[in-house]
Amino acid sequence: MTAKPFDVVILTEDRYARPDLDDWYQAQIAREDGLVADALQALGLAVARRSWSDPDMDWGRCRSLLFRSTWDYFDRFAEFSPWLDAVSAQTRLFNDAGLVRWNVDKHYLADLAARGVAIVPTRFVACGEAATLASIMAAQGWDEIVFKPVVSGAARLTYRADRASLAEHEPVFARCLAQEAMMVQRFEPGILADGELSLIVIDGRSTHAIRKTARAGDFRVQDDHGGTVHAHAPSADERAFAEAAVAACPSLPLYARVDFVRDGGGGFRLMELELVEPELFFRFHPPAAAVLAAALAEKLR
């Protein structure tokens, strides 16, 4: 059998395949991916970094692919979906294609809720369904909400609304719903008071955490929307919540980022469980990159 030239290919996207290190955002991506690459190479693995949509790449010559900064997949899903089918038949994926398929559609939150994970209360709305924000809020008893597509990322088409702003947001919701399935969630005030916690879980165990806060006047915590990231020392109950959420997945992922908030009752509510291409914030805790590399290498044995 011919040896495969790469043990692990770290997947990015076209915009970041050759990062501009003078741009802070791209330099940050390069640093994160670099920490993972260095940790893998330290274990003797042959590593490369490529865009998932590179037309010249023969994926069958790679032992495994590791999703990292493939942050355009939801904008190019018509291309990404068949690519995922094709490469999963040629090589090993981390996380695997089944988990990726499950996680790209936020209906996975309903699955986790059925398995006992406390999620933010959510109403899923099918594409073309005759529903309004007002009717959903009335039925659920919610005064303030967030709505967004079920396949999305980076706060794409994500809006916050209350009863006073419904006249402004109903047409937006209707336009979105005519194009794709949507979800409406109860707004959690904890996102403004305390921010959103993100715990990184590798091979079932939490390694580190960060806290994201929104800029003044906004509710979106992503740094590309002006949010700020802070180091966070997770408590035992935060670790337990994150690890239980990951354990409720259909199979154990190699890596996960568990995003959650504290609710008004002092408990936690899951916002997202990111398994496809989450930023894992290794720059806040570089040793976690070595934990990821070691867990991946073990799975390749």
PDB file of C-alpha atoms in Angstrom, residues 33-238:
ATOM      1  CA  ASP A  33      -3.938  26.646  13.738  1.00  0.00           C
ATOM      2  CA  GLY A  34      -0.189  26.856  14.271  1.00  0.00           C
ATOM      3  CA  LEU A  35      -0.448  25.704  17.874  1.00  0.00           C
ATOM      4  CA  VAL A  36      -2.346  22.618  16.724  1.00  0.00           C
ATOM      5  CA  ALA A  37       0.068  21.938  13.852  1.00  0.00           C
ATOM      6  CA  ASP A  38       3.101  22.237  16.135  1.00  0.00           C
ATOM      7  CA  ALA A  39       1.550  19.871  18.687  1.00  0.00           C
ATOM      8  CA  LEU A  40       0.770  17.286  16.025  1.00  0.00           C
ATOM      9  CA  GLN A  41       4.243  17.532  14.500  1.00  0.00           C
ATOM     10  CA  ALA A  42       5.797  17.122  17.946  1.00  0.00           C
ATOM     11  CA  LEU A  43       4.189  13.675  17.991  1.00  0.00           C
ATOM     12  CA  GLY A  44       5.875  12.794  14.699  1.00  0.00           C
ATOM     13  CA  LEU A  45       2.813  13.294  12.498  1.00  0.00           C
ATOM     14  CA  ALA A  46       3.075  14.760   9.000  1.00  0.00           C
ATOM     15  CA  VAL A  47       0.833  17.831   8.933  1.00  0.00           C
ATOM     16  CA  ALA A  48      -0.453  20.184   6.243  1.00  0.00           C
ATOM     17  CA  ARG A  49      -2.997  22.998   6.195  1.00  0.00           C
ATOM     18  CA  ARG A  50      -5.391  23.416   3.270  1.00  0.00           C
ATOM     19  CA  SER A  51      -8.676  25.020   2.345  1.00  0.00           C
ATOM     20  CA  TRP A  52     -11.504  22.481   2.374  1.00  0.00           C
ATOM     21  CA  SER A  53     -12.463  23.674  -1.120  1.00  0.00           C
ATOM     22  CA  ASP A  54      -8.955  23.383  -2.615  1.00  0.00           C
ATOM     23  CA  PRO A  55      -9.638  21.879  -6.084  1.00  0.00           C
ATOM     24  CA  ASP A  56      -6.105  20.497  -6.391  1.00  0.00           C
ATOM     25  CA  MET A  57      -6.142  18.483  -3.171  1.00  0.00           C
ATOM     26  CA  ASP A  58      -6.382  14.698  -3.325  1.00  0.00           C
ATOM     27  CA  TRP A  59      -8.086  14.010  -0.015  1.00  0.00           C
ATOM     28  CA  GLY A  60      -7.703  10.280  -0.432  1.00  0.00           C
ATOM     29  CA  ARG A  61      -3.966  10.703   0.135  1.00  0.00           C
ATOM     30  CA  CYS A  62      -4.539  12.028   3.660  1.00  0.00           C
ATOM     31  CA  ARG A  63      -4.971   9.808   6.725  1.00  0.00           C
ATOM     32  CA  SER A  64      -7.243  12.334   8.400  1.00  0.00           C
ATOM     33  CA  LEU A  65      -8.733  15.815   8.151  1.00  0.00           C
ATOM     34  CA  LEU A  66      -9.183  18.115  11.132  1.00  0.00           C
ATOM     35  CA  PHE A  67     -11.824  20.845  10.826  1.00  0.00           C
ATOM     36  CA  ARG A  68     -10.540  24.106  12.226  1.00  0.00           C
ATOM     37  CA  SER A  69     -11.227  27.458  10.487  1.00  0.00           C
ATOM     38  CA  THR A  70     -13.713  26.345   7.798  1.00  0.00           C
ATOM     39  CA  TRP A  71     -15.907  29.311   8.637  1.00  0.00           C
ATOM     40  CA  ASP A  72     -17.584  29.722   5.251  1.00  0.00           C
ATOM     41  CA  TYR A  73     -19.240  26.292   5.193  1.00  0.00           C
ATOM     42  CA  PHE A  74     -22.738  27.608   6.010  1.00  0.00           C
ATOM     43  CA  ASP A  75     -22.502  30.293   3.294  1.00  0.00           C
ATOM     44  CA  ARG A  76     -21.386  27.623   0.777  1.00  0.00           C
ATOM     45  CA  PHE A  77     -23.437  24.728   2.095  1.00  0.00           C
ATOM     46  CA  ALA A  78     -24.543  23.648  -1.388  1.00  0.00           C
ATOM     47  CA  GLU A  79     -20.839  22.958  -2.086  1.00  0.00           C
ATOM     48  CA  PHE A  80     -19.839  21.854   1.385  1.00  0.00           C
ATOM     49  CA  SER A  81     -22.497  19.162   1.734  1.00  0.00           C
ATOM     50  CA  PRO A  82     -21.469  17.021  -1.275  1.00  0.00           C
ATOM     51  CA  TRP A  83     -17.803  17.638  -0.458  1.00  0.00           C
ATOM     52  CA  LEU A  84     -18.404  16.238   3.026  1.00  0.00           C
ATOM     53  CA  ASP A  85     -20.008  13.126   1.538  1.00  0.00           C
ATOM     54  CA  ALA A  86     -17.128  12.642  -0.874  1.00  0.00           C
ATOM     55  CA  VAL A  87     -14.241  13.082   1.569  1.00  0.00           C
ATOM     56  CA  SER A  88     -15.842  11.022   4.333  1.00  0.00           C
ATOM     57  CA  ALA A  89     -15.679   8.059   1.945  1.00  0.00           C
ATOM     58  CA  GLN A  90     -11.954   8.671   1.315  1.00  0.00           C
ATOM     59  CA  THR A  91     -10.433   9.511   4.672  1.00  0.00           C
ATOM     60  CA  ARG A  92     -11.105   9.960   8.373  1.00  0.00           C
ATOM     61  CA  LEU A  93     -12.671  13.190   9.622  1.00  0.00           C
ATOM     62  CA  PHE A  94     -12.419  14.880  12.993  1.00  0.00           C
ATOM     63  CA  ASN A  95     -15.099  15.385  13.990  1.00  0.00           C
ATOM     64  CA  ASP A  96     -16.642  12.612  11.896  1.00  0.00           C
ATOM     65  CA  ALA A  97     -19.174  13.262   9.162  1.00  0.00           C
ATOM     66  CA  GLY A  98     -22.100  11.902  11.165  1.00  0.00           C
ATOM     67  CA  LEU A  99     -21.505  14.351  14.001  1.00  0.00           C
ATOM     68  CA  VAL A 100     -20.938  17.194  11.550  1.00  0.00           C
ATOM     69  CA  ARG A 101     -24.240  16.467   9.789  1.00  0.00           C
ATOM     70  CA  TRP A 102     -26.035  16.312  13.120  1.00  0.00           C
ATOM     71  CA  ASN A 103     -24.460  19.516  14.404  1.00  0.00           C
ATOM     72  CA  VAL A 104     -24.846  21.803  11.376  1.00  0.00           C
ATOM     73  CA  ASP A 105     -28.616  21.903  11.861  1.00  0.00           C
ATOM     74  CA  LYS A 106     -29.562  23.410  15.200  1.00  0.00           C
ATOM     75  CA  HIS A 107     -32.411  20.942  15.613  1.00  0.00           C
ATOM     76  CA  TYR A 108     -29.678  19.031  17.464  1.00  0.00           C
ATOM     77  CA  LEU A 109     -30.631  21.190  20.460  1.00  0.00           C
ATOM     78  CA  ALA A 110     -33.975  19.398  20.635  1.00  0.00           C
ATOM     79  CA  ASP A 111     -32.142  16.066  20.659  1.00  0.00           C
ATOM     80  CA  LEU A 112     -29.966  17.211  23.553  1.00  0.00           C
ATOM     81  CA  ALA A 113     -32.986  18.510  25.452  1.00  0.00           C
ATOM     82  CA  ALA A 114     -34.623  15.100  25.070  1.00  0.00           C
ATOM     83  CA  ARG A 115     -31.488  13.600  26.616  1.00  0.00           C
ATOM     84  CA  GLY A 116     -31.713  15.831  29.663  1.00  0.00           C
ATOM     85  CA  VAL A 117     -29.534  18.803  28.701  1.00  0.00           C
ATOM     86  CA  ALA A 118     -31.010  22.160  29.738  1.00  0.00           C
ATOM     87  CA  ILE A 119     -31.172  24.320  26.601  1.00  0.00           C
ATOM     88  CA  VAL A 120     -32.422  27.844  26.017  1.00  0.00           C
ATOM     89  CA  PRO A 121     -36.179  27.435  25.372  1.00  0.00           C
ATOM     90  CA  THR A 122     -36.554  27.197  21.602  1.00  0.00           C
ATOM     91  CA  ARG A 123     -39.307  27.056  18.992  1.00  0.00           C
ATOM     92  CA  PHE A 124     -38.220  25.661  15.619  1.00  0.00           C
ATOM     93  CA  VAL A 125     -40.077  27.015  12.585  1.00  0.00           C
ATOM     94  CA  ALA A 126     -40.049  25.174   9.243  1.00  0.00           C
ATOM     95  CA  CYS A 127     -39.272  27.021   6.035  1.00  0.00           C
ATOM     96  CA  GLY A 128     -42.522  28.428   4.645  1.00  0.00           C
ATOM     97  CA  GLU A 129     -44.488  27.769   7.836  1.00  0.00           C
ATOM     98  CA  ALA A 130     -47.252  30.288   8.527  1.00  0.00           C
ATOM     99  CA  ALA A 131     -45.936  31.670  11.790  1.00  0.00           C
ATOM    100  CA  THR A 132     -45.268  35.099  13.191  1.00  0.00           C
ATOM    101  CA  LEU A 133     -43.044  36.277  15.994  1.00  0.00           C
ATOM    102  CA  ALA A 134     -46.106  37.653  17.771  1.00  0.00           C
ATOM    103  CA  SER A 135     -47.920  34.302  17.688  1.00  0.00           C
ATOM    104  CA  ILE A 136     -44.845  32.422  18.909  1.00  0.00           C
ATOM    105  CA  MET A 137     -44.182  34.877  21.722  1.00  0.00           C
ATOM    106  CA  ALA A 138     -47.818  34.753  22.803  1.00  0.00           C
ATOM    107  CA  ALA A 139     -47.927  30.956  22.776  1.00  0.00           C
ATOM    108  CA  GLN A 140     -44.678  30.631  24.706  1.00  0.00           C
ATOM    109  CA  GLY A 141     -45.206  33.550  27.062  1.00  0.00           C
ATOM    110  CA  TRP A 142     -41.947  35.223  26.045  1.00  0.00           C
ATOM    111  CA  ASP A 143     -41.455  38.988  26.174  1.00  0.00           C
ATOM    112  CA  GLU A 144     -38.065  39.109  24.483  1.00  0.00           C
ATOM    113  CA  ILE A 145     -36.573  36.767  21.894  1.00  0.00           C
ATOM    114  CA  VAL A 146     -33.701  36.043  19.527  1.00  0.00           C
ATOM    115  CA  PHE A 147     -34.344  34.534  16.096  1.00  0.00           C
ATOM    116  CA  LYS A 148     -31.904  33.076  13.587  1.00  0.00           C
ATOM    117  CA  PRO A 149     -31.581  30.349  10.920  1.00  0.00           C
ATOM    118  CA  VAL A 150     -31.196  26.724  11.976  1.00  0.00           C
ATOM    119  CA  VAL A 151     -28.116  26.430   9.727  1.00  0.00           C
ATOM    120  CA  SER A 152     -25.888  29.378  10.446  1.00  0.00           C
ATOM    121  CA  GLY A 153     -22.855  30.717  12.258  1.00  0.00           C
ATOM    122  CA  ALA A 154     -21.074  33.919  13.235  1.00  0.00           C
ATOM    123  CA  ALA A 155     -24.460  35.442  14.194  1.00  0.00           C
ATOM    124  CA  ARG A 156     -25.662  35.411  10.568  1.00  0.00           C
ATOM    125  CA  LEU A 157     -29.230  36.776  10.339  1.00  0.00           C
ATOM    126  CA  THR A 158     -29.465  36.835  14.128  1.00  0.00           C
ATOM    127  CA  TYR A 159     -31.859  39.384  15.611  1.00  0.00           C
ATOM    128  CA  ARG A 160     -33.085  40.352  19.054  1.00  0.00           C
ATOM    129  CA  ALA A 161     -36.674  41.537  19.398  1.00  0.00           C
ATOM    130  CA  ASP A 162     -39.208  42.411  22.055  1.00  0.00           C
ATOM    131  CA  ARG A 163     -42.913  43.144  21.900  1.00  0.00           C
ATOM    132  CA  ALA A 164     -42.282  46.834  21.260  1.00  0.00           C
ATOM    133  CA  SER A 165     -40.121  46.133  18.197  1.00  0.00           C
ATOM    134  CA  LEU A 166     -42.267  43.450  16.535  1.00  0.00           C
ATOM    135  CA  ALA A 167     -43.491  45.758  13.766  1.00  0.00           C
ATOM    136  CA  GLU A 168     -39.868  46.239  12.741  1.00  0.00           C
ATOM    137  CA  HIS A 169     -38.885  42.585  12.983  1.00  0.00           C
ATOM    138  CA  GLU A 170     -41.932  40.728  11.618  1.00  0.00           C
ATOM    139  CA  PRO A 171     -41.065  41.553   7.951  1.00  0.00           C
ATOM    140  CA  VAL A 172     -37.462  40.451   8.526  1.00  0.00           C
ATOM    141  CA  PHE A 173     -38.611  37.170  10.055  1.00  0.00           C
ATOM    142  CA  ALA A 174     -41.066  36.593   7.200  1.00  0.00           C
ATOM    143  CA  ARG A 175     -38.353  37.152   4.572  1.00  0.00           C
ATOM    144  CA  CYS A 176     -35.987  34.782   6.342  1.00  0.00           C
ATOM    145  CA  LEU A 177     -38.674  32.141   6.823  1.00  0.00           C
ATOM    146  CA  ALA A 178     -39.524  32.224   3.120  1.00  0.00           C
ATOM    147  CA  GLN A 179     -35.927  31.189   2.393  1.00  0.00           C
ATOM    148  CA  GLU A 180     -34.948  28.795   5.180  1.00  0.00           C
ATOM    149  CA  ALA A 181     -35.959  27.159   8.462  1.00  0.00           C
ATOM    150  CA  MET A 182     -35.638  29.405  11.483  1.00  0.00           C
ATOM    151  CA  MET A 183     -35.524  29.148  15.254  1.00  0.00           C
ATOM    152  CA  VAL A 184     -36.918  31.492  17.877  1.00  0.00           C
ATOM    153  CA  GLN A 185     -35.425  31.431  21.364  1.00  0.00           C
ATOM    154  CA  ARG A 186     -36.256  33.112  24.623  1.00  0.00           C
ATOM    155  CA  PHE A 187     -33.754  35.890  25.220  1.00  0.00           C
ATOM    156  CA  GLU A 188     -31.539  35.130  28.191  1.00  0.00           C
ATOM    157  CA  PRO A 189     -30.656  38.297  30.172  1.00  0.00           C
ATOM    158  CA  GLY A 190     -27.624  36.504  31.569  1.00  0.00           C
ATOM    159  CA  ILE A 191     -25.862  37.081  28.245  1.00  0.00           C
ATOM    160  CA  LEU A 192     -25.769  40.795  29.068  1.00  0.00           C
ATOM    161  CA  ALA A 193     -25.192  40.503  32.809  1.00  0.00           C
ATOM    162  CA  ASP A 194     -22.506  37.815  32.838  1.00  0.00           C
ATOM    163  CA  GLY A 195     -21.651  37.067  29.216  1.00  0.00           C
ATOM    164  CA  GLU A 196     -21.508  33.659  27.560  1.00  0.00           C
ATOM    165  CA  LEU A 197     -19.256  30.916  28.880  1.00  0.00           C
ATOM    166  CA  SER A 198     -17.417  28.652  26.460  1.00  0.00           C
ATOM    167  CA  LEU A 199     -15.836  25.488  27.796  1.00  0.00           C
ATOM    168  CA  ILE A 200     -13.601  23.490  25.502  1.00  0.00           C
ATOM    169  CA  VAL A 201     -14.007  19.738  25.879  1.00  0.00           C
ATOM    170  CA  ILE A 202     -11.495  17.372  24.275  1.00  0.00           C
ATOM    171  CA  ASP A 203     -12.115  13.634  24.224  1.00  0.00           C
ATOM    172  CA  GLY A 204     -14.854  14.092  26.816  1.00  0.00           C
ATOM    173  CA  ARG A 205     -12.907  16.201  29.332  1.00  0.00           C
ATOM    174  CA  SER A 206     -12.842  19.968  29.699  1.00  0.00           C
ATOM    175  CA  THR A 207      -9.437  21.576  29.239  1.00  0.00           C
ATOM    176  CA  HIS A 208     -10.036  25.331  29.544  1.00  0.00           C
ATOM    177  CA  ALA A 209     -12.639  28.036  29.251  1.00  0.00           C
ATOM    178  CA  ILE A 210     -13.252  31.608  28.169  1.00  0.00           C
ATOM    179  CA  ARG A 211     -16.014  34.139  28.751  1.00  0.00           C
ATOM    180  CA  LYS A 212     -17.361  36.250  25.904  1.00  0.00           C
ATOM    181  CA  THR A 213     -19.073  39.584  26.434  1.00  0.00           C
ATOM    182  CA  ALA A 214     -20.923  41.779  23.969  1.00  0.00           C
ATOM    183  CA  ARG A 215     -19.957  45.350  23.239  1.00  0.00           C
ATOM    184  CA  ALA A 216     -22.119  48.087  24.706  1.00  0.00           C
ATOM    185  CA  GLY A 217     -25.532  48.224  23.039  1.00  0.00           C
ATOM    186  CA  ASP A 218     -25.243  44.778  21.408  1.00  0.00           C
ATOM    187  CA  PHE A 219     -26.061  41.219  22.477  1.00  0.00           C
ATOM    188  CA  ARG A 220     -23.795  39.310  20.064  1.00  0.00           C
ATOM    189  CA  VAL A 221     -20.638  38.126  21.794  1.00  0.00           C
ATOM    190  CA  GLN A 222     -18.614  37.139  18.705  1.00  0.00           C
ATOM    191  CA  ASP A 223     -15.418  39.164  18.290  1.00  0.00           C
ATOM    192  CA  ASP A 224     -16.284  39.890  14.649  1.00  0.00           C
ATOM    193  CA  HIS A 225     -19.288  41.789  16.025  1.00  0.00           C
ATOM    194  CA  GLY A 226     -17.264  43.729  18.572  1.00  0.00           C
ATOM    195  CA  GLY A 227     -17.467  41.209  21.392  1.00  0.00           C
ATOM    196  CA  THR A 228     -14.607  40.681  23.834  1.00  0.00           C
ATOM    197  CA  VAL A 229     -13.022  37.424  24.980  1.00  0.00           C
ATOM    198  CA  HIS A 230     -11.767  36.984  28.533  1.00  0.00           C
ATOM    199  CA  ALA A 231      -9.877  34.201  30.262  1.00  0.00           C
ATOM    200  CA  HIS A 232     -12.085  32.210  32.630  1.00  0.00           C
ATOM    201  CA  ALA A 233     -11.319  29.641  35.310  1.00  0.00           C
ATOM    202  CA  PRO A 234     -14.238  27.191  35.147  1.00  0.00           C
ATOM    203  CA  SER A 235     -15.917  25.991  38.309  1.00  0.00           C
ATOM    204  CA  ALA A 236     -16.680  22.354  39.013  1.00  0.00           C
ATOM    205  CA  ASP A 237     -20.368  22.802  38.171  1.00  0.00           C
ATOM    206  CA  GLU A 238     -19.506  24.537  34.890  1.00  0.00           C
TER     207      GLU A 238
END
